[in-house]
Short mmCIF file of C-alpha atoms and ligand atoms in Angstrom, two decimals:
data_model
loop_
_atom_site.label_atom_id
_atom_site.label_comp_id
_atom_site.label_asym_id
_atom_site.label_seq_id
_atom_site.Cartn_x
_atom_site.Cartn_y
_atom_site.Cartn_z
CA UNK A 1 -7.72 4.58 2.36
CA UNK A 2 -4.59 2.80 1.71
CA UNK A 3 -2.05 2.15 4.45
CA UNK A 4 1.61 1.35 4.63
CA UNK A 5 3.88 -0.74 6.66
CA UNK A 6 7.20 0.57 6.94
CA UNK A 7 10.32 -2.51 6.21
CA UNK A 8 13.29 -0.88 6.17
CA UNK A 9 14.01 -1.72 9.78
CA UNK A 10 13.33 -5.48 9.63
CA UNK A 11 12.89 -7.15 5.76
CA UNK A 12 14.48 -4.14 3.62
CA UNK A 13 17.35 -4.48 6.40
CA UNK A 14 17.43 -8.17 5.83
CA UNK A 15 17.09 -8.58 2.27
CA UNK A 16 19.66 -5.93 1.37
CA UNK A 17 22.18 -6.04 4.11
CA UNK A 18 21.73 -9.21 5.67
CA UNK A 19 20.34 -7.40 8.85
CA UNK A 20 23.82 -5.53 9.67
CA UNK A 21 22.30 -2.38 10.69
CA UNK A 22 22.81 -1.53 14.13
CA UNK A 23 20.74 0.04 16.12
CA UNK A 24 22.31 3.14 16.72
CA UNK A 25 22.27 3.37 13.19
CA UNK A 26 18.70 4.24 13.14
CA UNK A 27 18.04 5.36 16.26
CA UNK A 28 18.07 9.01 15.46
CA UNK A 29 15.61 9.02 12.85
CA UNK A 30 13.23 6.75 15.17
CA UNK A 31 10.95 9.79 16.63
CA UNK A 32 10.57 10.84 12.83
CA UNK A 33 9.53 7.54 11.99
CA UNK A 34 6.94 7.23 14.66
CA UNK A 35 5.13 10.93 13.15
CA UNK A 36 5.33 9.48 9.54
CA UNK A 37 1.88 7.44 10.15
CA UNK A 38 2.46 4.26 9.14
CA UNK A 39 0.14 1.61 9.69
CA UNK A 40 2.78 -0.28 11.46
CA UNK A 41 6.36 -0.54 11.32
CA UNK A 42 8.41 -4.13 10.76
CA UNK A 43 11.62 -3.71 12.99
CA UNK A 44 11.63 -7.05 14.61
CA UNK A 45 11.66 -11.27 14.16
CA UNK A 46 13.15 -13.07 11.14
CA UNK A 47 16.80 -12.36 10.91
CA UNK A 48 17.01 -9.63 13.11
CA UNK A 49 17.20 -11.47 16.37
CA UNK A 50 20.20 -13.97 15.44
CA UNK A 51 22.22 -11.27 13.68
CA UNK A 52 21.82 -9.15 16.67
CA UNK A 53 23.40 -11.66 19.08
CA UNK A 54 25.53 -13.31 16.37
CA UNK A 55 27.39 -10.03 14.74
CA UNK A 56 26.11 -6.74 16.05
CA UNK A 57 26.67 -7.86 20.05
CA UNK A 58 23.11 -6.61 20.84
CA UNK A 59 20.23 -7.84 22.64
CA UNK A 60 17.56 -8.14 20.54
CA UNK A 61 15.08 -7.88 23.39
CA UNK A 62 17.17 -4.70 24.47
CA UNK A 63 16.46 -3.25 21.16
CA UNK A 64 12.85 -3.87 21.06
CA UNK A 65 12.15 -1.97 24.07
CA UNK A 66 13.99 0.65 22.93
CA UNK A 67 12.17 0.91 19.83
CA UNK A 68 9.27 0.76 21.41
CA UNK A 69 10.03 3.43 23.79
CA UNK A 70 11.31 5.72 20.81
CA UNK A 71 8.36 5.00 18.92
CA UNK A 72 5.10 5.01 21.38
CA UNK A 73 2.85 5.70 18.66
CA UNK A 74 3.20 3.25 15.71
CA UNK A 75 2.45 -0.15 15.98
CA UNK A 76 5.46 -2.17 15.47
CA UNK A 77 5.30 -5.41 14.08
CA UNK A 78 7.43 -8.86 13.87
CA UNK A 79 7.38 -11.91 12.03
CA UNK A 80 7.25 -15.38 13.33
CA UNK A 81 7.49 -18.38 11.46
CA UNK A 82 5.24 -20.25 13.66
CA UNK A 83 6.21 -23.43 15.30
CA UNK A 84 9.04 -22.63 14.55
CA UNK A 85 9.67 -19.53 16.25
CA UNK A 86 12.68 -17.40 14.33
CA UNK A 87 14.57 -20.80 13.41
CA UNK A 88 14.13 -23.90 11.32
CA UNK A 89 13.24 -26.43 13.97
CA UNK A 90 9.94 -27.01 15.55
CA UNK A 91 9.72 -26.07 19.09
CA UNK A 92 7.19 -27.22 21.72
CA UNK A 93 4.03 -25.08 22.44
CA UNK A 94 4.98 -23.99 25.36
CA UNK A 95 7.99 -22.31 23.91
CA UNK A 96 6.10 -21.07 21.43
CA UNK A 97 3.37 -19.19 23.96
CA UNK A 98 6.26 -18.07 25.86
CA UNK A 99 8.39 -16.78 23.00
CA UNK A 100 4.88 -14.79 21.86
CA UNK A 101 4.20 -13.37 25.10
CA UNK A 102 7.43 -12.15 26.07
CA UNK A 103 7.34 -10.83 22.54
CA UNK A 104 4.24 -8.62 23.07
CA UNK A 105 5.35 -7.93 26.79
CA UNK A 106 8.86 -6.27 25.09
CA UNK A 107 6.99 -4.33 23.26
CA UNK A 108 5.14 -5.69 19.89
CA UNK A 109 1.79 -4.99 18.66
CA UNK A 110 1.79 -7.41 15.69
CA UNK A 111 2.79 -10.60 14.68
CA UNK A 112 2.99 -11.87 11.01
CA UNK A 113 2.67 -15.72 11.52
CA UNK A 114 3.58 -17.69 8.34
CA UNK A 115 4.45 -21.05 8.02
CA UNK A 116 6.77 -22.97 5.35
CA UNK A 117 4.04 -25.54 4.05
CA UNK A 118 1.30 -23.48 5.00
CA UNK A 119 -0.31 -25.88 7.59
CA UNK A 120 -2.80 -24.39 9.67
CA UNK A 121 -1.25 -26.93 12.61
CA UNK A 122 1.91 -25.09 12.56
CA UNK A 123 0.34 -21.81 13.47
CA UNK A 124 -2.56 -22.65 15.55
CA UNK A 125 -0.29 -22.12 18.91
CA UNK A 126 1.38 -18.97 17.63
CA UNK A 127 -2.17 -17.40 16.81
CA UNK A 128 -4.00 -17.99 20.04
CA UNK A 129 -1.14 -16.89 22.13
CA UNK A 130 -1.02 -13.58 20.39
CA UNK A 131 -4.79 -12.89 20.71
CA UNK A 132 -4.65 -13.96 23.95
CA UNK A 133 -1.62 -11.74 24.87
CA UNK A 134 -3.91 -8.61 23.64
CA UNK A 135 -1.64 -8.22 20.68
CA UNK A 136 -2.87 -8.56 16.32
CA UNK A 137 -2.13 -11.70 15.12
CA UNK A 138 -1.80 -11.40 11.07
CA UNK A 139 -2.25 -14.46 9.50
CA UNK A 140 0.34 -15.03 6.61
CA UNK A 141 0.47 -17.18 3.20
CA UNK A 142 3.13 -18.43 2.41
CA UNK A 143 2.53 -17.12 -1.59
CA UNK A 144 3.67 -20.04 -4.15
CA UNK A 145 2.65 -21.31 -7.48
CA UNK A 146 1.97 -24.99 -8.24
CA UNK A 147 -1.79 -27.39 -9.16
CA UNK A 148 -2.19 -27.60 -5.96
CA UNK A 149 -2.29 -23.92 -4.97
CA UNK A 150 -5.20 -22.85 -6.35
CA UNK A 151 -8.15 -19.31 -5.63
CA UNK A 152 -9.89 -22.36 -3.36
CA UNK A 153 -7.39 -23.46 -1.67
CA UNK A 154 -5.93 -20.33 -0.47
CA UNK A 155 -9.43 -19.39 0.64
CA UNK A 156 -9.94 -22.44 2.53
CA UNK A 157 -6.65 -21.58 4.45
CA UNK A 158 -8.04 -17.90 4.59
CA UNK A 159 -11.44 -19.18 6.58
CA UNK A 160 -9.16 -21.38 9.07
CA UNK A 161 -6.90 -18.72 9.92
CA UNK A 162 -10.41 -16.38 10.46
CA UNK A 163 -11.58 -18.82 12.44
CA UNK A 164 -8.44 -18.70 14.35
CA UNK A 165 -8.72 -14.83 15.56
CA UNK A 166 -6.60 -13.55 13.20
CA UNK A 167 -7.04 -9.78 12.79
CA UNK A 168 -5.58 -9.60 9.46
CA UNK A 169 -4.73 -11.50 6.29
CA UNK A 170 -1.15 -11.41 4.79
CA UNK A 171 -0.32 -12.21 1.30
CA UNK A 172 3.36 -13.03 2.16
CA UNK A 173 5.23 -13.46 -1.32
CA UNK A 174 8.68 -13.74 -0.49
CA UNK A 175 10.13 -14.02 -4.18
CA UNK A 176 8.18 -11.67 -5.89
CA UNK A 177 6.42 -14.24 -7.77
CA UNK A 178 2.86 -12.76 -7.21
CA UNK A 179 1.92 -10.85 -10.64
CA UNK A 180 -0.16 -8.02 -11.04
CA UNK A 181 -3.36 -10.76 -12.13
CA UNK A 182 -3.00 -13.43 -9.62
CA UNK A 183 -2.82 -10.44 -6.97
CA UNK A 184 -5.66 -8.73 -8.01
CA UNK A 185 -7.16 -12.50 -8.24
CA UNK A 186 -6.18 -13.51 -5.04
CA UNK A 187 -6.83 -10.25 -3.10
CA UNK A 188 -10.64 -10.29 -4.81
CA UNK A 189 -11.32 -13.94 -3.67
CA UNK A 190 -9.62 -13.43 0.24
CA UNK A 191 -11.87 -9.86 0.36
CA UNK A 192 -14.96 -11.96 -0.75
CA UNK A 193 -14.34 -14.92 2.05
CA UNK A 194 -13.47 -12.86 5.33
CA UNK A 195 -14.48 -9.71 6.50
CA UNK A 196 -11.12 -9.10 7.08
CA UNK A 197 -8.15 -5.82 6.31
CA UNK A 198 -5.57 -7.82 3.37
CA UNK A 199 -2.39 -7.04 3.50
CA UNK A 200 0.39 -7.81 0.57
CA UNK A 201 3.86 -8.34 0.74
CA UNK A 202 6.24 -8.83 -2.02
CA UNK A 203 9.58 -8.31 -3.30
CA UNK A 204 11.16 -6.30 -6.11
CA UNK A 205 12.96 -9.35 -7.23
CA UNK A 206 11.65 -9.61 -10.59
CA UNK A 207 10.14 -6.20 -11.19
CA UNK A 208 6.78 -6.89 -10.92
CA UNK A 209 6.05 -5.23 -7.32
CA UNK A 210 4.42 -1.86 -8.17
CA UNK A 211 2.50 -3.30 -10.77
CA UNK A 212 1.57 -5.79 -8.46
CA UNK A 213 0.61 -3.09 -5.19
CA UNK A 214 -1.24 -1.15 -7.73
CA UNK A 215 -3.68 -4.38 -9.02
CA UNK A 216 -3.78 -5.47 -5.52
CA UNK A 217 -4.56 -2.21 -4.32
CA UNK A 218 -7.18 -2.03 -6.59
CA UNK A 219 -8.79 -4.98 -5.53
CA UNK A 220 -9.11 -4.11 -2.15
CA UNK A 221 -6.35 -4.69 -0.26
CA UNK A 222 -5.88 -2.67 2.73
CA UNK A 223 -2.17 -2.67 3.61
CA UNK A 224 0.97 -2.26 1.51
CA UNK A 225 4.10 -3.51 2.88
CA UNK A 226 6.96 -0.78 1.27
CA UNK A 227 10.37 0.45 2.18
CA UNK A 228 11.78 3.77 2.19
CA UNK A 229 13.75 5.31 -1.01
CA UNK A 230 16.90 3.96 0.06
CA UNK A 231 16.52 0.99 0.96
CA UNK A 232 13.79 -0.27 -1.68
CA UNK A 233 13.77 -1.86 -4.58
CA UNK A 234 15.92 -5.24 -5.54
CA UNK A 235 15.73 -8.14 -3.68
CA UNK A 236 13.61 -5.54 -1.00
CA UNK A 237 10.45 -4.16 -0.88
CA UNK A 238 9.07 -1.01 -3.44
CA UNK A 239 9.69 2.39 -2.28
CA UNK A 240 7.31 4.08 0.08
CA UNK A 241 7.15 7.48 -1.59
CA UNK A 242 6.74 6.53 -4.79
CA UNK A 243 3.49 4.72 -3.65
CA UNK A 244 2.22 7.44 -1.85
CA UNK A 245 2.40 9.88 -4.83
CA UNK A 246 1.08 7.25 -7.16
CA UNK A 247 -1.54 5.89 -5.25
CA UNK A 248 -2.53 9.48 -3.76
CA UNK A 249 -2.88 10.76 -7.29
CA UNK A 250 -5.77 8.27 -8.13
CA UNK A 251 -7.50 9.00 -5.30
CA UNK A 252 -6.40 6.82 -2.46
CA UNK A 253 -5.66 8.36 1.33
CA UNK A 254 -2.57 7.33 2.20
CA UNK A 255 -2.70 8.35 5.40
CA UNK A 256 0.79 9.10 5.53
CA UNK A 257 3.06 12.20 6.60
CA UNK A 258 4.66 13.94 3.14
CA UNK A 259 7.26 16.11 4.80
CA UNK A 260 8.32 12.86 7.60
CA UNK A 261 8.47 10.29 4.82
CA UNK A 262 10.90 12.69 2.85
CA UNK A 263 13.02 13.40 6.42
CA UNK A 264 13.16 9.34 6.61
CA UNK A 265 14.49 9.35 2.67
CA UNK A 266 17.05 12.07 3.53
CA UNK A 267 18.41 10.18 6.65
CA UNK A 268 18.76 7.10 5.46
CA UNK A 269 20.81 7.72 2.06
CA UNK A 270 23.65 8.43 3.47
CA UNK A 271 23.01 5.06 5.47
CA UNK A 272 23.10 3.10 2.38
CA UNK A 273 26.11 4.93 0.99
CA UNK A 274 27.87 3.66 4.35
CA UNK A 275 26.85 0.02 3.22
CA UNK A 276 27.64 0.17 -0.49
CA UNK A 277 31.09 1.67 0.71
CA UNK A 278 32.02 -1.36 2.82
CA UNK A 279 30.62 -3.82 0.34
CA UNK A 280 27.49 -4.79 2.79
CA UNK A 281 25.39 -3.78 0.14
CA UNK A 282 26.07 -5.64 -3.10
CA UNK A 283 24.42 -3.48 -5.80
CA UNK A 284 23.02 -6.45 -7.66
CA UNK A 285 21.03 -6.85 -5.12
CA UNK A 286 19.46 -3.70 -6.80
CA UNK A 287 19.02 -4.88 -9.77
CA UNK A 288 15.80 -6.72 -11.59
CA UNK A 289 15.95 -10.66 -12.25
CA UNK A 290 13.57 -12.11 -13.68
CA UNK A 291 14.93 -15.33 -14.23
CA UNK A 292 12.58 -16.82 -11.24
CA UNK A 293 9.92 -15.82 -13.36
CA UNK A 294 10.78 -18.60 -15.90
CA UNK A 295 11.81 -21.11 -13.63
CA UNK A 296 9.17 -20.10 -10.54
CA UNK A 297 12.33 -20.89 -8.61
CA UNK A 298 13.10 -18.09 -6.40
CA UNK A 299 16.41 -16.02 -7.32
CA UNK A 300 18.45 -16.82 -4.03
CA UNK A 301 18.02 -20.51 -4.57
CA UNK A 302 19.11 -20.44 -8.01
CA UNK A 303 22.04 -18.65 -6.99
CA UNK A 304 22.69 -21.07 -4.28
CA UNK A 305 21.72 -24.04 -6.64
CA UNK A 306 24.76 -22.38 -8.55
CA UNK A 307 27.38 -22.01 -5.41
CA UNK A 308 26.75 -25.82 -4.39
CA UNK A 309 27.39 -27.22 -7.61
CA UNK A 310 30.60 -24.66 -7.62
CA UNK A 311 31.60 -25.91 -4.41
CA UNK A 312 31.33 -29.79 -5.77
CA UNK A 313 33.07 -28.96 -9.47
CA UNK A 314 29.99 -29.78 -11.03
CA UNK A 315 28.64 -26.62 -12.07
CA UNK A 316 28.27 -28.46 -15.61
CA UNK A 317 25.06 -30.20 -13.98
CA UNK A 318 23.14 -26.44 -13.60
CA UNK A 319 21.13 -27.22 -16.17
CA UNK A 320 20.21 -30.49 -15.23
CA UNK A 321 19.55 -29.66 -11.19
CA UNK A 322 17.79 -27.03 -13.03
CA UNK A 323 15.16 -29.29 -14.57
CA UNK A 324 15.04 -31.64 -11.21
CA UNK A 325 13.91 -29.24 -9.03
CA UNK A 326 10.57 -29.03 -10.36
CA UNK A 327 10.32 -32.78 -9.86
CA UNK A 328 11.38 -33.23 -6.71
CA UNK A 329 8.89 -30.32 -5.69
CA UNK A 330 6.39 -32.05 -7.09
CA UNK A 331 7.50 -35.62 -5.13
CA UNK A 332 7.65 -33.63 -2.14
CA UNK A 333 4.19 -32.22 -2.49
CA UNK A 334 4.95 -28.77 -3.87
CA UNK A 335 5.92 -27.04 -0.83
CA UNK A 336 6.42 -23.09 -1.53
CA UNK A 337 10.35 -22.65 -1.47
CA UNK A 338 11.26 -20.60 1.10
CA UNK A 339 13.57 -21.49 3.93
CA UNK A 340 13.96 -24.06 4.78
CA UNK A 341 11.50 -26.12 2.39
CA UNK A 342 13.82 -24.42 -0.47
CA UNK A 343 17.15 -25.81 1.36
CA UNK A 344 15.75 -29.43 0.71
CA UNK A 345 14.01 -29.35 -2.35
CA UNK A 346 17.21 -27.65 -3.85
CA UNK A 347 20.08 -30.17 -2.10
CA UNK A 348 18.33 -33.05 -2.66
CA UNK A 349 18.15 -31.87 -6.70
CA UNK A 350 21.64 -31.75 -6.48
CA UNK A 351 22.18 -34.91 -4.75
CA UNK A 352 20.03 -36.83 -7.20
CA UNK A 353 21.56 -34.83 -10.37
CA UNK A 354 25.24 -35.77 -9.04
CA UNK A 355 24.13 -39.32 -7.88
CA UNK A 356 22.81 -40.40 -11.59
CA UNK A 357 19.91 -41.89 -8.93
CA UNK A 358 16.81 -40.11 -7.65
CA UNK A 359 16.51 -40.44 -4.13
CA UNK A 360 19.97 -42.38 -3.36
CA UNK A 361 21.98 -39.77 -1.36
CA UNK A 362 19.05 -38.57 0.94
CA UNK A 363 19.79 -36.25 3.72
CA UNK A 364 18.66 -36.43 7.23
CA UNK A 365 16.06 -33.42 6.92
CA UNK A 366 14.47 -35.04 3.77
CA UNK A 367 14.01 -37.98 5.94
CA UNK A 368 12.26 -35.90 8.39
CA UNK A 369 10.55 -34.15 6.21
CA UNK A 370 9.28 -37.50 4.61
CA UNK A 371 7.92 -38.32 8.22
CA UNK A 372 5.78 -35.47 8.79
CA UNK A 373 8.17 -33.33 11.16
CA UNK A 374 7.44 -30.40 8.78
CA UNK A 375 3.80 -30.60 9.21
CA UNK A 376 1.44 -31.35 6.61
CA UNK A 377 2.40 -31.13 2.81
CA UNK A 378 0.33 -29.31 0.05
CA UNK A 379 -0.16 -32.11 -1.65
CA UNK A 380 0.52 -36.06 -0.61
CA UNK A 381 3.96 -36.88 -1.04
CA UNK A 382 4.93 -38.92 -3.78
CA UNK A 383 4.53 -42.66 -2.30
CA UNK A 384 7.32 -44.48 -3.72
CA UNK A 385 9.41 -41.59 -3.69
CA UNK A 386 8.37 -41.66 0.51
CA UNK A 387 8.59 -45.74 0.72
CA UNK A 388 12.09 -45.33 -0.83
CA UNK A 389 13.40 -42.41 1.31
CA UNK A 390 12.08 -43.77 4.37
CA UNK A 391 12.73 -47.50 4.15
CA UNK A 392 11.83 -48.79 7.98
CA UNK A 393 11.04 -45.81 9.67
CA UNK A 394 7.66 -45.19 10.60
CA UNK A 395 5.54 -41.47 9.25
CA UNK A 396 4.46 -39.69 12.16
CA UNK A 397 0.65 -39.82 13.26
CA UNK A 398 -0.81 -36.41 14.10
CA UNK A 399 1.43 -33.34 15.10
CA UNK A 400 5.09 -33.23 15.69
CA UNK A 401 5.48 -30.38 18.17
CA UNK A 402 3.11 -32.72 20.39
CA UNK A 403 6.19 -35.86 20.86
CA UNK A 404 8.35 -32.73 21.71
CA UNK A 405 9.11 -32.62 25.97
CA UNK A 406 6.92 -29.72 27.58
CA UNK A 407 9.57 -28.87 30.35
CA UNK A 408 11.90 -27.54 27.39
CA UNK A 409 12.14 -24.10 29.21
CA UNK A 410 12.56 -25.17 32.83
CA UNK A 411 15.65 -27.66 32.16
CA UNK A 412 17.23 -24.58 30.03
CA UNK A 413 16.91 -22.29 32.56
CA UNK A 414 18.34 -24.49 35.57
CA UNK A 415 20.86 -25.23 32.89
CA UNK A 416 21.92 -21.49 32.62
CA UNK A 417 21.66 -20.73 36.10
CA UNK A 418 22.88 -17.16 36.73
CA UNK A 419 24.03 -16.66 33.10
CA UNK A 420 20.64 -16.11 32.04
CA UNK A 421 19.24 -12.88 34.04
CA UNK A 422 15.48 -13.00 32.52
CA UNK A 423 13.53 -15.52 31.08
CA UNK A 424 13.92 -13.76 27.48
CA UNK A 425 17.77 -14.56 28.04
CA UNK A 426 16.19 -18.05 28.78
CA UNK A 427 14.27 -17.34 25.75
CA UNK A 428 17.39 -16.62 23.18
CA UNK A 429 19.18 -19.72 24.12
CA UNK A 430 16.53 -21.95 23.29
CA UNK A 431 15.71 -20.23 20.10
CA UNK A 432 20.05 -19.90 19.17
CA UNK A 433 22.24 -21.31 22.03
CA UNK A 434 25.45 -20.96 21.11
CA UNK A 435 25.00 -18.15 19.95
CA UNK A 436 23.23 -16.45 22.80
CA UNK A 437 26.05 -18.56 25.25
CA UNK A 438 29.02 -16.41 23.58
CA UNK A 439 26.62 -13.29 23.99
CA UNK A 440 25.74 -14.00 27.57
CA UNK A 441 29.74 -14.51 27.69
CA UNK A 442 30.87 -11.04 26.39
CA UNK A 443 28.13 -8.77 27.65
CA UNK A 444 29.48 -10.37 31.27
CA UNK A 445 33.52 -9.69 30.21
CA UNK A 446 32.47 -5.97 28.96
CA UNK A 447 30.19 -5.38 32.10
CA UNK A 448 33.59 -6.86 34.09
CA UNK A 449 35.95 -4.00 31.80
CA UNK A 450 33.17 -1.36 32.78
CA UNK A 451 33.53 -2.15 36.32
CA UNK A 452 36.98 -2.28 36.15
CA UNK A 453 37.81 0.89 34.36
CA UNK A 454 35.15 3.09 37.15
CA UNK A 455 37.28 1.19 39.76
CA UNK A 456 40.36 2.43 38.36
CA UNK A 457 39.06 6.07 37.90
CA UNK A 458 38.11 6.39 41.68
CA UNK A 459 41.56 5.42 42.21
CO1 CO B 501 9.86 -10.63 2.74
#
């Protein structure tokens, strides 16, 4: 049996309309979705919850529950980078335990926990909060390519997160860099260390994600992580149907609902016309590139490697920030580069390309970075690059999130006083407060209009 976990709520959403869709959007087709029989369904965590209170004037809370009441049959799922919550900062564990339970209290049955570096200390909290809440906590790998990522060492991360209580394994490739061999490598060697179901996620990116499914599927993997027809392909996931009729025909149970996955298709073209038509959707986002391929430099950061040197009238020096980003990678201890590892990495390329001197214009994230705020690297950091970048301060000893103050959540709230009505209002100012402050501000001046306009009718 092969199942399928349905994106195009959560990561198809994000990757191909930077998370725009509202949620009456899909709220019709929501019963459908819940008879299809997905394994689970991703409508929740990464983008999702700042877009909601930064353009679509929702509350992302609001909308779980409602999904979850639309949908009482299907697992839904989020994604949670860890320490760091939905954001690029670390937070302190109890944050973290509260953010988890209030997520599995709204409504969530499983949490994808990844991490940027891929250190087990960044996900420890996450994990035991989950299990502990009663929820599935699927442990993710952040998929990259360097010497230092090797079959052992992703097993070795494997065992920890096992020994964690994860219920799952994730094979979390965010720039479609897996290829059909490594997957089927990779899937063989997790399926030999852990009695435990493997699930892969990739992106169309470069082209390679059906061949990929297929070897990974093939080796054992348990899960597919797939969009629907509209809203596949490109920078998002590989269509649903056209796994279940190519898997199904060489023998595999897909466990899924023909005549609800081809409703889903039907109601959600007309969707993505809506999105092309206003220019949401870009349609080379649709398109293959397989330009990361060469480079093993995911697509959006050479694009952005591209915009910055625009920006500074230096786009003569692509070539050359090109070449350094390798190298600083390397210096850095080969993180993978996804955000917000691939933010430094990239900028400080640039700043050493511009600079004519590695390591002169250093930003204050490097710097932190340098000291261990990040968590542990791959590999060690380069040690004159480190001695260099951080001159007198001191690296950190042992784990950030532990210097962080533990009475994070009570200070916010007597901060908020009556603006914040729950503690997941509590919850979404910690994790983006201005943005949840001009939230907190409207949904109080529309309540005030609603008041006011039943006032008037009584009249
Ligand atoms: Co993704």
């Amino acid at each position: 049996m092969i199942r399928f976990t349905e994106t195009v709520l959560r990561d198809a959403n994000q990757s191909l309309i930077a998370t725009r869709m509202p949620y009456d959007k899909f709220e019709p087709i929501l019963s459908e979705m819940d008879k299809a029989g997905y394994y689970s369904c991703e409508i929740w965590g990464g983008a999702t919850f700042d877009v909601c209170l930064r353009f679509l004037n929702e509350d992302p809370w609001e909308r779980l529950r409602k999904i979850r009441k639309a949908m009482p049959n299907t697992k839904l799922q989020m994604l949670l980078r860890g320490q760091n919550i939905l954001g690029y900062s670390h937070y302190p564990d109890d944050i973290v335990r509260r953010f988890v339970r209030a997520s599995v209290k709204n409504g969530i049955d499983i949490i994808r926990i990844f991490d940027a570096l891929n250190d087990v200390n960044n996900l420890k909290v996450a994990i035991e909060e989950t299990v502990k809440s009663g929820a599935m906590a699927s442990g993710a790998i952040s998929y990259t390519i360097s010497p230092v990522h090797t079959l052992d060492n992703y097993v070795k991360l494997v065992k920890e997160m096992a020994a964690m209580g994860v219920g799952s394994i994730c094979i979390k490739d965010m720039a479609g860099l897996l290829t059909p061999k490594n997957a089927y490598d990779l899937v063989s060697a997790i399926k030999d260390a852990v009695d435990l179901p493997v699930v892969m996620h990739t992106h169309c990116t470069t082209g390679l994600a059906f061949m990929t499914y297929l070897k990974g599927v093939e080796a054992g993997a348990d899960v597919i992580d797939t969009a629907i027809s509209p809203f596949s392909g490109g920078t998002s996931q590989p269509a649903t149907e056209t796994l279940y009729y190519a898997l199904k025909e060489f023998g595999y149970d897909p466990g899924l609902n023909e005549a609800s996955i081809n409703k889903i298709a039907d109601y959600f073209k007309p969707v993505r016309a809506e999105f092309i038509e206003k220019g949401t959707l870009n349609p080379i986002s649709l398109t293959t590139d397989t330009k990361c391929l060469k480079y093993q430099i995911p697509g959006g950061m050479l694009s952005n490697l591209l915009s910055q040197l625009k920006m500074l009238n230096a786009s003569d020096k692509f070539e050359e920030a090109l070449l350094e980003t390798p190298r600083v990678r390397e210096d850095m201890g080969f993180p993978p580069l996804v955000t917000p590892t691939s933010q430094l990495v990239g900028n400080m390329a640039v700043q050493n390309v511009l600079a004519g001197e590695r390591y002169k214009n250093v930003s204050s994230e490097i710097r932190a970075y340098c000291r261990g705020e990040y968590g542990r690297t791959p590999a060690p950091i380069n040690p004159e690059v480190r001695a260099k970048i951080l001159g007198d301060i001191k690296p950190l000893e042992g784990r950030y999130a532990d210097t962080l103050p533990d009475d994070t959540f009570e200070k916010t709230k007597e901060k908020l006083g009556d603006t914040a009505r729950c503690e997941e209002d509590v919850l979404s100012y910690i994790a983006f407060p201005s943005v949840a402050e001009k939230f907190f501000e409207k949904r109080k001046a529309d309540e005030e209009k609603v008041v006011k306009f039943s006032i008037e009718r009584i009249e």
